[in-house]
């Protein structure tokens, strides 16, 4: 009976088949677990990145919410302050407007009264001068009056004045007398010092006319000054109210925008927080699942190893102990090579030598296939051990197995180290690339903000420069106006003095001639005809002088009014432009400060980006600059390890090796050599 057909041989074959099946199952389980472990690692990395991103998002959203809340508080405080300032400005404007209205009403009443008085005095003087020329009972009564009040009463009786005009003049005389007593003004006429002469009453009324005109001029100038001061204050308050309302509207709009951003950020925060909680929970569940699978795989691997150890021990027991018994029980009359081998030490050495030789061939072919110098060196060392004559068969067999097992452990260690390095590279590259993208986007955002603010600041500075130029031109124009107005005023004053002097000369000449030719006690025949002609001519000259003076005065008043009006317009324009300069300069300064702060932030982010780029460059040199990819290295490691394990299986299955050797020409030669021996 052939050895393989005996029950013992079949048992050994069954044990070998069972070992092969268990090893195949272990390899399949190892492959499945490796794929599952890679999935765990990839999924864990993805969830970790999502958690990191989620935490960063939560922090950013919380910071944004806090920032918008602070902005709302700041703007609400500003709104409250602006509202108070606007209320104060509006109250001041209202009060100033009411005061100005009362002052204007008082001026209008005073002006009307003074205009009426001036008109009455002018008519009274003209009437007296005309009646003085005519003479008559009325003038005699006026001359006999004891005081100015009686003279005015006589003029009313003579229908020269109306009762209202006489009363107005009497009140003016009394007021002037009281002012004279209080201020000891020797120039003001008084009723008590009036002498009963027609010339005296004319002079008195003329003095009163001059005083009334001075009062009217003073009242008008004061009104112009008060109006100008009010308009300046009104314009200033209106500007403050205008810009205050603008700032108030901007602040309210800012509150609305900040509130909207805050609400949006709160909504995003809720969504991001929910996603983050889900990712954290998912990562914990994934970790638990992966650890559970790892423990299961470890238990299965341990159990499978224990089973293989039991099978190997059983095979060894059968091979080493039941050979002779099997021959005696199942051998018959034939003596096979196996029977011969079990009974002699030479046959055992041949089996060991064949197994070592087959294992060496597998390792050598594996080294050639994968171009591995380590495997080629291992094959050479195995050959050296096989050829060594100083080692026993058992020592030689153990030495070869030890070399193969050491190489397997080395390759597994290198594969694990390479996998760890690859995982590290993938993780760091992904995080570094993400940081680079984030920092680059942040720098681009900050650069855009800087460009916008710088552009706006430049525009504001150009506008401020234009306003300064306009203010300089306005000041120059006002200075020229002041100079021209001063020259015109000086010319008017000189011309008025000449006209007044000429008018006084004509009046004096008329007075002298009129008094002389009106006398009745002349001692000679006076040239009354020629005198009357001269008097008439002088009256025409007086009228021309008076008309010319009035026209000059009217032109001066018109020029003065136009000058005041234009000056007021220039002052309003200057105030408005100065306010524009103030607010635009303030805004420009604020923008420049923000530009500097944002540029500083950008420099900080740029420094962070430079550090990330430097780290990424070093990381790429470490992780990317490799001729062989991780997948290729992984496949090579797996093939080499599988080949070495195959060599171990050959060594551990000598019987299978001898049967496999019987089918090859080289092993058959060896078999014949053993049989011949």
XYZ file of C-alpha atoms in Angstrom:
677
model
C 0.000 0.000 0.000
C 1.332 3.435 -0.884
C 2.202 5.742 1.999
C -0.291 8.351 0.864
C -3.079 5.775 0.782
C -2.609 4.684 4.371
C -4.905 6.127 7.058
C -1.943 7.920 8.629
C -1.010 9.536 5.330
C -4.594 10.577 4.758
C -4.742 12.063 8.243
C -1.574 14.072 7.611
C -2.989 15.209 4.246
C -6.213 16.263 5.893
C -4.277 18.191 8.513
C -2.280 19.940 5.761
C -5.438 20.806 3.838
C -7.010 22.129 6.995
C -3.931 24.250 7.673
C -4.071 25.663 4.157
C -7.761 26.425 4.536
C -7.215 28.188 7.852
C -4.301 30.185 6.417
C -6.450 31.167 3.418
C -9.246 32.229 5.742
C -6.735 34.213 7.799
C -5.412 35.976 4.710
C -8.940 36.825 3.586
C -9.804 38.072 7.077
C -6.590 40.094 7.154
C -7.466 41.693 3.824
C -11.009 42.514 4.927
C -9.784 43.928 8.222
C -7.089 45.983 6.489
C -9.702 47.530 4.209
C -11.968 48.147 7.208
C -9.085 49.715 9.155
C -8.311 52.009 6.226
C -11.968 52.983 6.061
C -11.932 53.672 9.813
C -8.858 55.834 9.443
C -10.265 57.736 6.455
C -13.639 58.220 8.115
C -12.015 59.247 11.400
C -9.799 61.745 9.572
C -12.787 63.175 7.721
C -14.858 63.477 10.904
C -11.911 65.008 12.778
C -11.488 67.583 10.034
C -15.218 68.302 10.124
C -15.102 68.653 13.914
C -12.104 70.948 13.675
C -13.814 73.022 11.022
C -17.029 73.018 13.053
C -15.245 74.197 16.199
C -13.509 76.932 14.251
C -16.850 77.890 12.725
C -18.520 77.979 16.149
C -15.711 80.153 17.520
C -15.916 82.516 14.558
C -19.709 82.739 14.783
C -19.603 83.332 18.543
C -16.987 86.045 18.003
C -19.121 87.548 15.227
C -22.208 87.496 17.477
C -20.268 89.146 20.298
C -18.864 91.727 17.894
C -22.280 92.554 16.438
C -23.792 92.722 19.946
C -21.048 95.147 20.998
C -21.663 97.121 17.809
C -25.393 97.325 18.598
C -24.669 98.506 22.167
C -22.190 101.097 20.898
C -24.554 102.365 18.211
C -27.501 102.503 20.620
C -25.408 104.623 22.988
C -24.454 106.821 20.050
C -28.108 107.113 18.990
C -29.056 108.180 22.499
C -26.261 110.759 22.564
C -27.113 112.087 19.084
C -30.813 112.267 19.950
C -29.984 114.369 23.000
C -27.685 116.651 21.014
C -30.280 117.050 18.249
C -32.979 117.902 20.789
C -30.690 120.529 22.337
C -29.779 122.013 18.919
C -33.394 122.107 17.811
C -34.444 123.757 21.080
C -31.644 126.324 20.733
C -32.651 127.013 17.132
C -36.287 127.436 18.084
C -35.436 129.779 20.955
C -33.049 131.806 18.804
C -35.677 132.061 16.049
C -38.286 133.311 18.514
C -35.874 135.884 19.975
C -34.947 137.040 16.469
C -38.622 137.398 15.576
C -39.226 139.571 18.654
C -36.128 141.649 17.878
C -37.202 142.097 14.253
C -40.718 143.125 15.294
C -39.281 145.646 17.742
C -36.962 146.992 15.053
C -39.784 147.350 12.547
C -41.806 149.326 15.076
C -38.830 151.517 15.990
C -37.930 152.038 12.337
C -41.492 153.039 11.452
C -41.611 155.482 14.314
C -38.229 157.021 13.470
C -39.073 157.222 9.765
C -42.288 159.070 10.644
C -40.375 161.422 12.966
C -37.711 162.130 10.348
C -40.371 162.809 7.764
C -42.261 165.102 10.135
C -39.104 167.015 11.100
C -38.104 167.496 7.483
C -41.532 168.817 6.610
C -41.548 171.061 9.697
C -38.156 172.554 8.847
C -39.172 173.083 5.222
C -42.428 174.732 6.292
C -40.717 177.051 8.780
C -38.080 178.074 6.279
C -40.738 178.751 3.682
C -42.936 180.717 6.111
C -39.925 182.685 7.348
C -39.514 184.018 3.845
C -43.154 184.991 3.645
C -43.514 186.429 7.140
C -47.109 186.964 8.381
C -49.107 186.612 11.566
C -48.301 182.932 11.999
C -44.594 183.631 12.092
C -45.153 186.496 14.536
C -47.060 184.111 16.833
C -44.306 181.522 16.508
C -41.664 184.124 17.303
C -43.618 185.216 20.384
C -43.851 181.604 21.678
C -42.154 181.103 25.026
C -40.905 177.598 24.344
C -40.817 174.954 21.664
C -44.102 173.403 22.744
C -45.885 176.733 22.303
C -44.183 177.226 18.939
C -45.402 173.801 17.770
C -48.886 174.619 19.073
C -48.778 177.878 17.063
C -47.759 175.888 13.963
C -50.740 173.571 14.515
C -53.035 176.592 14.849
C -51.595 177.987 11.609
C -52.282 174.631 9.882
C -48.561 174.175 9.300
C -48.536 170.859 11.173
C -51.136 168.297 12.088
C -51.931 167.664 15.705
C -50.409 164.157 15.463
C -47.155 165.514 14.024
C -46.994 168.208 16.707
C -47.580 165.632 19.421
C -44.889 163.352 17.946
C -42.390 166.254 17.860
C -43.299 167.352 21.383
C -42.697 163.800 22.656
C -39.372 163.716 20.817
C -38.344 167.051 22.360
C -39.266 165.856 25.829
C -37.377 162.580 25.295
C -34.359 164.498 24.052
C -34.545 166.810 27.066
C -34.599 163.829 29.440
C -31.664 162.203 27.597
C -29.778 165.498 27.758
C -30.354 165.798 31.489
C -29.278 162.222 32.138
C -26.214 162.195 29.858
C -25.345 165.913 30.110
C -25.308 166.058 26.322
C -24.743 169.731 25.403
C -25.468 169.092 21.723
C -29.033 167.890 22.197
C -31.603 170.739 22.064
C -33.982 171.211 24.961
C -37.274 173.026 25.235
C -36.073 174.947 28.287
C -33.227 176.607 26.389
C -35.345 177.487 23.397
C -35.335 181.213 22.675
C -38.291 182.800 20.944
C -36.703 183.390 17.577
C -37.639 181.725 14.346
C -34.020 180.887 13.557
C -33.671 179.102 16.875
C -36.657 176.817 16.297
C -35.376 175.902 12.842
C -31.985 175.041 14.280
C -33.584 173.074 17.090
C -35.695 171.067 14.692
C -32.660 170.530 12.428
C -30.714 169.194 15.387
C -33.606 166.933 16.235
C -33.679 165.768 12.606
C -29.987 164.915 12.699
C -30.429 162.996 15.938
C -33.435 161.087 14.582
C -31.540 160.186 11.433
C -28.580 159.019 13.545
C -30.918 156.906 15.666
C -32.470 155.428 12.519
C -29.037 154.627 11.064
C -27.910 153.092 14.360
C -31.079 151.008 14.604
C -30.669 149.777 11.033
C -26.987 148.890 11.542
C -27.817 147.073 14.750
C -30.559 145.162 12.942
C -28.126 144.186 10.189
C -25.596 142.997 12.771
C -28.233 141.128 14.763
C -29.604 139.525 11.595
C -26.127 138.506 10.473
C -25.281 137.038 13.892
C -28.594 135.148 13.952
C -28.099 133.792 10.437
C -24.580 132.627 11.339
C -25.853 130.896 14.463
C -28.858 129.530 12.549
C -26.623 128.120 9.801
C -24.292 126.565 12.367
C -27.196 124.952 14.240
C -28.783 123.753 11.014
C -25.473 122.213 9.932
C -25.119 120.502 13.287
C -28.707 119.247 13.045
C -28.169 118.114 9.441
C -24.993 116.176 10.164
C -26.422 114.938 13.457
C -29.487 113.580 11.657
C -27.219 111.996 9.061
C -25.122 110.325 11.763
C -28.301 109.308 13.585
C -29.695 107.698 10.420
C -26.382 105.927 9.804
C -26.293 104.714 13.403
C -29.862 103.391 13.173
C -29.046 101.711 9.871
C -25.939 100.254 11.505
C -28.051 98.917 14.376
C -30.430 97.277 11.913
C -27.570 95.794 9.877
C -25.746 94.592 12.991
C -28.954 93.079 14.341
C -29.550 91.301 11.057
C -25.979 89.993 10.990
C -26.288 88.912 14.607
C -29.533 87.045 13.935
C -28.040 85.401 10.853
C -24.923 84.419 12.805
C -27.075 82.998 15.607
C -28.982 80.887 13.076
C -25.732 79.712 11.503
C -24.341 79.011 14.986
C -27.317 76.792 15.803
C -26.899 74.844 12.564
C -23.111 74.591 12.969
C -23.440 73.524 16.622
C -25.937 70.821 15.666
C -23.637 69.594 12.889
C -20.664 69.658 15.268
C -22.550 67.667 17.894
C -23.525 65.144 15.216
C -19.919 64.846 14.041
C -18.639 64.383 17.614
C -21.262 61.717 18.246
C -20.463 60.061 14.919
C -16.735 60.036 15.714
C -17.379 58.436 19.113
C -19.622 55.796 17.548
C -17.046 55.191 14.800
C -14.283 54.793 17.367
C -16.392 52.341 19.325
C -17.277 50.367 16.193
C -13.685 50.254 14.929
C -12.319 49.247 18.339
C -14.948 46.512 18.582
C -14.025 45.195 15.134
C -10.327 45.377 16.012
C -10.910 43.366 19.181
C -12.968 40.829 17.239
C -10.247 40.548 14.591
C -7.557 40.166 17.240
C -9.565 37.433 18.955
C -10.174 35.638 15.656
C -6.497 35.886 14.709
C -5.426 34.551 18.102
C -7.919 31.712 17.890
C -6.843 30.921 14.343
C -3.188 30.879 15.457
C -4.030 28.524 18.281
C -5.811 26.219 15.836
C -2.855 26.257 13.441
C -0.477 25.526 16.323
C -2.610 22.554 17.345
C -2.712 21.249 13.760
C 1.063 21.660 13.351
C 1.693 19.873 16.639
C -0.597 17.017 15.570
C 1.176 16.690 12.211
C 4.559 16.678 13.911
C 3.426 13.988 16.297
C 2.189 11.835 13.422
C 5.315 12.304 11.357
C 7.767 11.693 14.162
C 6.069 8.817 15.976
C 3.784 6.680 13.774
C 6.024 5.982 10.744
C 7.213 2.561 11.808
C 3.859 1.511 13.109
C 2.236 2.559 9.882
C 4.714 0.535 7.863
C 4.117 -2.512 9.969
C 0.359 -2.074 9.832
C -0.136 -0.943 6.225
C 3.204 -1.481 4.413
C 2.761 -5.012 2.891
C 5.797 -6.565 1.103
C 6.977 -3.496 -0.788
C 9.515 -1.095 0.532
C 8.904 2.461 -0.613
C 11.200 5.425 -0.535
C 9.183 6.831 2.388
C 9.551 3.636 4.385
C 13.214 3.596 3.696
C 13.495 7.224 4.684
C 11.725 6.861 7.990
C 14.156 4.258 9.078
C 17.364 6.065 8.297
C 18.988 9.388 9.258
C 20.124 9.947 5.662
C 16.521 10.043 4.484
C 15.660 12.700 7.153
C 18.602 14.826 6.053
C 17.502 14.602 2.445
C 14.005 15.776 3.312
C 15.385 18.739 5.201
C 17.799 19.598 2.405
C 14.985 19.456 -0.173
C 12.762 21.731 1.902
C 15.555 24.238 2.466
C 16.368 24.221 -1.224
C 12.741 24.845 -2.244
C 12.409 27.683 0.278
C 15.636 29.246 -1.018
C 14.317 29.060 -4.583
C 11.091 30.797 -3.594
C 12.997 33.590 -1.824
C 15.449 33.958 -4.727
C 12.651 34.176 -7.328
C 10.784 36.652 -5.105
C 13.874 38.879 -4.888
C 14.339 38.810 -8.660
C 10.671 39.562 -9.310
C 10.522 42.598 -7.024
C 14.141 43.655 -7.519
C 14.686 43.451 -3.774
C 18.312 43.443 -2.667
C 17.229 42.406 0.829
C 15.516 39.274 -0.471
C 18.450 38.490 -2.767
C 20.790 38.780 0.204
C 18.458 36.549 2.234
C 18.534 33.910 -0.541
C 22.341 34.071 -0.574
C 22.492 33.611 3.203
C 20.060 30.692 2.961
C 22.279 29.085 0.292
C 25.297 29.565 2.538
C 23.500 27.920 5.451
C 22.300 25.017 3.258
C 25.819 24.366 1.950
C 27.341 24.570 5.416
C 28.569 21.164 6.595
C 29.152 22.243 10.186
C 25.438 22.406 11.134
C 23.203 19.455 11.931
C 20.082 18.934 9.874
C 17.853 20.290 12.626
C 20.092 23.333 13.206
C 20.260 23.977 9.487
C 16.468 23.754 9.174
C 15.931 26.069 12.162
C 18.533 28.534 10.866
C 16.771 28.855 7.507
C 13.378 29.258 9.166
C 14.847 31.901 11.492
C 16.236 33.893 8.552
C 12.890 33.832 6.770
C 10.949 34.714 9.941
C 13.310 37.615 10.692
C 12.835 38.956 7.146
C 9.045 38.680 7.487
C 9.167 40.635 10.745
C 11.424 43.246 9.163
C 9.135 43.669 6.155
C 6.060 43.874 8.391
C 7.787 46.506 10.522
C 8.746 48.518 7.427
C 5.197 48.197 6.065
C 3.714 49.436 9.349
C 6.196 52.327 9.494
C 5.419 53.222 5.892
C 1.673 53.125 6.574
C 2.139 55.357 9.632
C 4.271 57.790 7.631
C 1.726 57.847 4.805
C -1.139 58.500 7.229
C 0.875 61.298 8.835
C 1.688 62.811 5.426
C -1.916 62.634 4.252
C -3.176 64.233 7.456
C -0.581 67.010 7.574
C -0.830 67.748 3.844
C -4.621 68.040 4.029
C -4.504 70.304 7.087
C -1.669 72.436 5.680
C -3.395 72.869 2.315
C -6.591 73.826 4.126
C -4.709 76.359 6.264
C -3.015 77.762 3.169
C -6.359 78.223 1.427
C -7.906 79.825 4.529
C -5.009 82.240 5.049
C -4.869 83.163 1.357
C -8.626 83.851 1.343
C -8.306 85.932 4.506
C -5.428 87.945 3.014
C -7.452 88.545 -0.152
C -10.414 89.697 1.936
C -8.252 92.055 4.019
C -6.555 93.392 0.870
C -9.944 94.138 -0.664
C -11.004 96.000 2.491
C -7.750 97.979 2.513
C -8.157 98.924 -1.163
C -11.736 100.094 -0.624
C -10.906 102.119 2.483
C -7.759 103.595 0.899
C -9.718 104.586 -2.212
C -12.441 106.211 -0.116
C -9.850 108.007 2.024
C -8.052 109.286 -1.090
C -11.333 110.621 -2.504
C -12.121 112.340 0.797
C -8.647 113.888 0.918
C -9.075 115.185 -2.629
C -12.428 116.669 -1.636
C -10.880 118.241 1.472
C -8.076 119.715 -0.640
C -10.654 121.129 -3.057
C -12.610 122.576 -0.123
C -9.457 124.180 1.307
C -8.770 125.743 -2.082
C -12.359 126.967 -2.303
C -12.060 128.422 1.213
C -8.819 130.153 0.267
C -10.450 131.594 -2.863
C -13.441 132.663 -0.787
C -11.197 134.383 1.771
C -9.310 136.097 -1.029
C -12.561 137.252 -2.638
C -13.851 138.519 0.717
C -10.601 140.363 1.328
C -10.896 142.036 -2.076
C -14.519 142.930 -1.312
C -13.467 144.380 2.050
C -10.780 146.435 0.373
C -13.117 147.760 -2.346
C -15.848 148.454 0.228
C -13.377 150.333 2.407
C -12.217 152.448 -0.498
C -15.819 153.175 -1.537
C -16.686 154.080 2.046
C -13.733 156.443 2.330
C -14.646 158.038 -0.990
C -18.264 158.443 0.147
C -17.191 159.954 3.459
C -14.978 162.490 1.665
C -17.669 163.291 -0.909
C -20.334 163.555 1.778
C -18.147 165.943 3.779
C -17.655 168.097 0.675
C -21.371 168.057 -0.099
C -22.301 168.853 3.509
C -19.782 171.652 3.614
C -21.080 173.053 0.338
C -24.680 172.722 1.470
C -23.890 174.480 4.752
C -22.152 177.260 2.796
C -25.172 177.717 0.540
C -27.523 177.666 3.521
C -25.375 180.254 5.316
C -25.321 182.464 2.244
C -29.086 182.171 1.889
C -29.542 182.988 5.547
C -27.357 186.065 5.380
C -28.974 187.365 2.183
C -32.481 186.604 3.347
C -31.977 188.339 6.697
C -30.359 191.376 5.103
C -32.866 191.917 2.361
C -35.715 191.209 4.775
C -34.732 194.156 6.995
C -36.757 197.378 6.778
C -34.233 199.768 8.325
C -31.791 199.855 5.419
C -30.154 203.322 5.078
C -29.723 203.079 1.326
C -31.501 201.733 -1.709
C -30.474 198.059 -1.638
C -30.364 195.984 -4.803
C -33.294 193.859 -3.726
C -34.047 192.701 -7.266
C -30.580 191.382 -7.838
C -30.541 189.993 -4.309
C -33.752 188.087 -4.945
C -32.229 186.647 -8.098
C -29.171 185.487 -6.207
C -31.318 184.025 -3.458
C -33.391 182.134 -6.042
C -30.238 180.831 -7.699
C -28.822 179.757 -4.341
C -32.077 177.961 -3.541
C -31.670 175.991 -6.818
C -28.084 175.199 -5.851
C -29.239 174.110 -2.389
C -31.835 171.864 -3.939
C -29.247 170.331 -6.297
C -26.808 169.797 -3.438
C -29.507 168.232 -1.287
C -30.601 165.947 -4.144
C -27.001 164.983 -4.917
C -26.311 164.213 -1.271
C -29.450 162.109 -1.061
C -28.450 160.168 -4.201
C -24.926 159.641 -2.894
C -26.326 158.455 0.437
C -28.767 156.112 -1.318
C -25.980 154.658 -3.471
C -23.771 154.192 -0.419
C -26.576 152.495 1.488
C -27.257 150.209 -1.498
C -23.585 149.341 -1.859
C -23.325 148.726 1.885
C -26.410 146.497 1.833
C -25.071 144.500 -1.125
C -21.718 144.180 0.609
C -23.353 142.981 3.820
C -25.537 140.531 1.908
C -22.616 139.112 -0.066
C -20.463 138.952 3.057
C -23.233 137.079 4.805
C -23.513 134.636 1.890
C -19.740 134.182 1.936
C -19.795 133.561 5.684
C -22.551 130.962 5.304
C -20.650 129.280 2.485
C -17.445 129.376 4.523
C -19.170 127.810 7.521
C -20.706 125.080 5.360
C -17.376 124.283 3.708
C -15.560 124.283 7.034
C -18.131 121.826 8.363
C -17.581 119.646 5.281
C -13.821 119.822 5.851
C -14.298 118.889 9.499
C -16.452 115.830 8.853
C -14.569 114.654 5.760
C -11.227 115.013 7.557
C -12.643 113.110 10.502
C -13.887 110.319 8.244
C -10.600 110.236 6.302
C -8.577 110.020 9.524
C -10.806 107.219 10.759
C -10.368 105.357 7.461
C -6.577 105.803 7.582
C -6.561 104.357 11.095
C -8.667 101.405 9.956
C -6.345 100.910 6.972
C -3.331 100.808 9.289
C -5.047 98.353 11.629
C -6.219 96.157 8.756
C -2.739 96.252 7.181
C -1.301 95.144 10.515
C -3.817 92.297 10.624
C -2.898 91.360 7.062
C 0.810 91.335 7.961
C 0.062 88.979 10.827
C -1.954 86.681 8.573
C 0.800 86.870 5.927
C 3.362 85.800 8.527
C 1.134 82.866 9.429
C 0.741 82.003 5.733
C 4.520 82.163 5.214
C 5.005 79.755 8.108
C 2.357 77.425 6.669
C 3.970 77.579 3.206
C 7.410 76.822 4.624
C 6.053 73.874 6.605
C 4.111 72.677 3.540
C 7.249 72.896 1.388
C 9.207 70.755 3.852
C 6.272 68.378 4.153
C 6.009 67.980 0.372
C 9.732 67.286 0.140
C 9.289 64.596 2.773
C 6.018 63.054 1.595
C 5.640 63.657 -2.139
C 9.151 63.518 -3.577
C 9.210 59.691 -3.784
C 9.673 57.545 -6.880
C 7.339 54.833 -5.570
C 3.808 55.515 -4.393
C 2.387 54.222 -1.145
C 0.042 51.876 -3.005
C 2.948 50.405 -4.945
C 5.043 50.012 -1.794
C 2.112 48.445 0.019
C 1.524 45.928 -2.783
C 5.233 45.077 -2.858
C 5.387 44.572 0.901
C 2.321 42.345 0.811
C 3.726 40.255 -2.076
C 7.103 39.839 -0.395
C 5.554 38.898 2.940
C 3.190 36.442 1.237
C 6.120 34.859 -0.615
C 8.170 34.482 2.554
C 5.221 32.904 4.331
C 4.923 30.513 1.420
C 8.582 29.598 1.948
C 7.842 28.972 5.619
C 4.932 26.743 4.725
C 7.266 24.774 2.408
C 9.712 24.276 5.241
C 6.936 23.249 7.633
C 5.518 20.697 5.185
C 8.395 18.385 4.240
C 6.150 15.614 3.015
C 4.394 17.952 0.630
C 7.768 19.195 -0.563
C 8.963 15.653 -1.317
C 5.716 14.884 -3.197
C 6.040 18.181 -5.124
C 9.721 17.358 -5.818
C 8.795 13.959 -7.292
C 7.022 15.726 -10.166
C 10.069 17.868 -11.120
C 13.092 16.647 -12.994
C 15.579 18.119 -10.499
C 13.823 16.660 -7.467
C 13.448 13.322 -9.210
C 17.190 13.256 -9.762
C 17.674 13.882 -6.104
C 15.208 11.098 -5.294
C 17.106 8.653 -7.468
C 20.289 9.691 -5.752
C 18.793 8.995 -2.363
C 17.356 5.662 -3.473
C 20.693 4.560 -4.982
C 22.448 5.490 -1.833
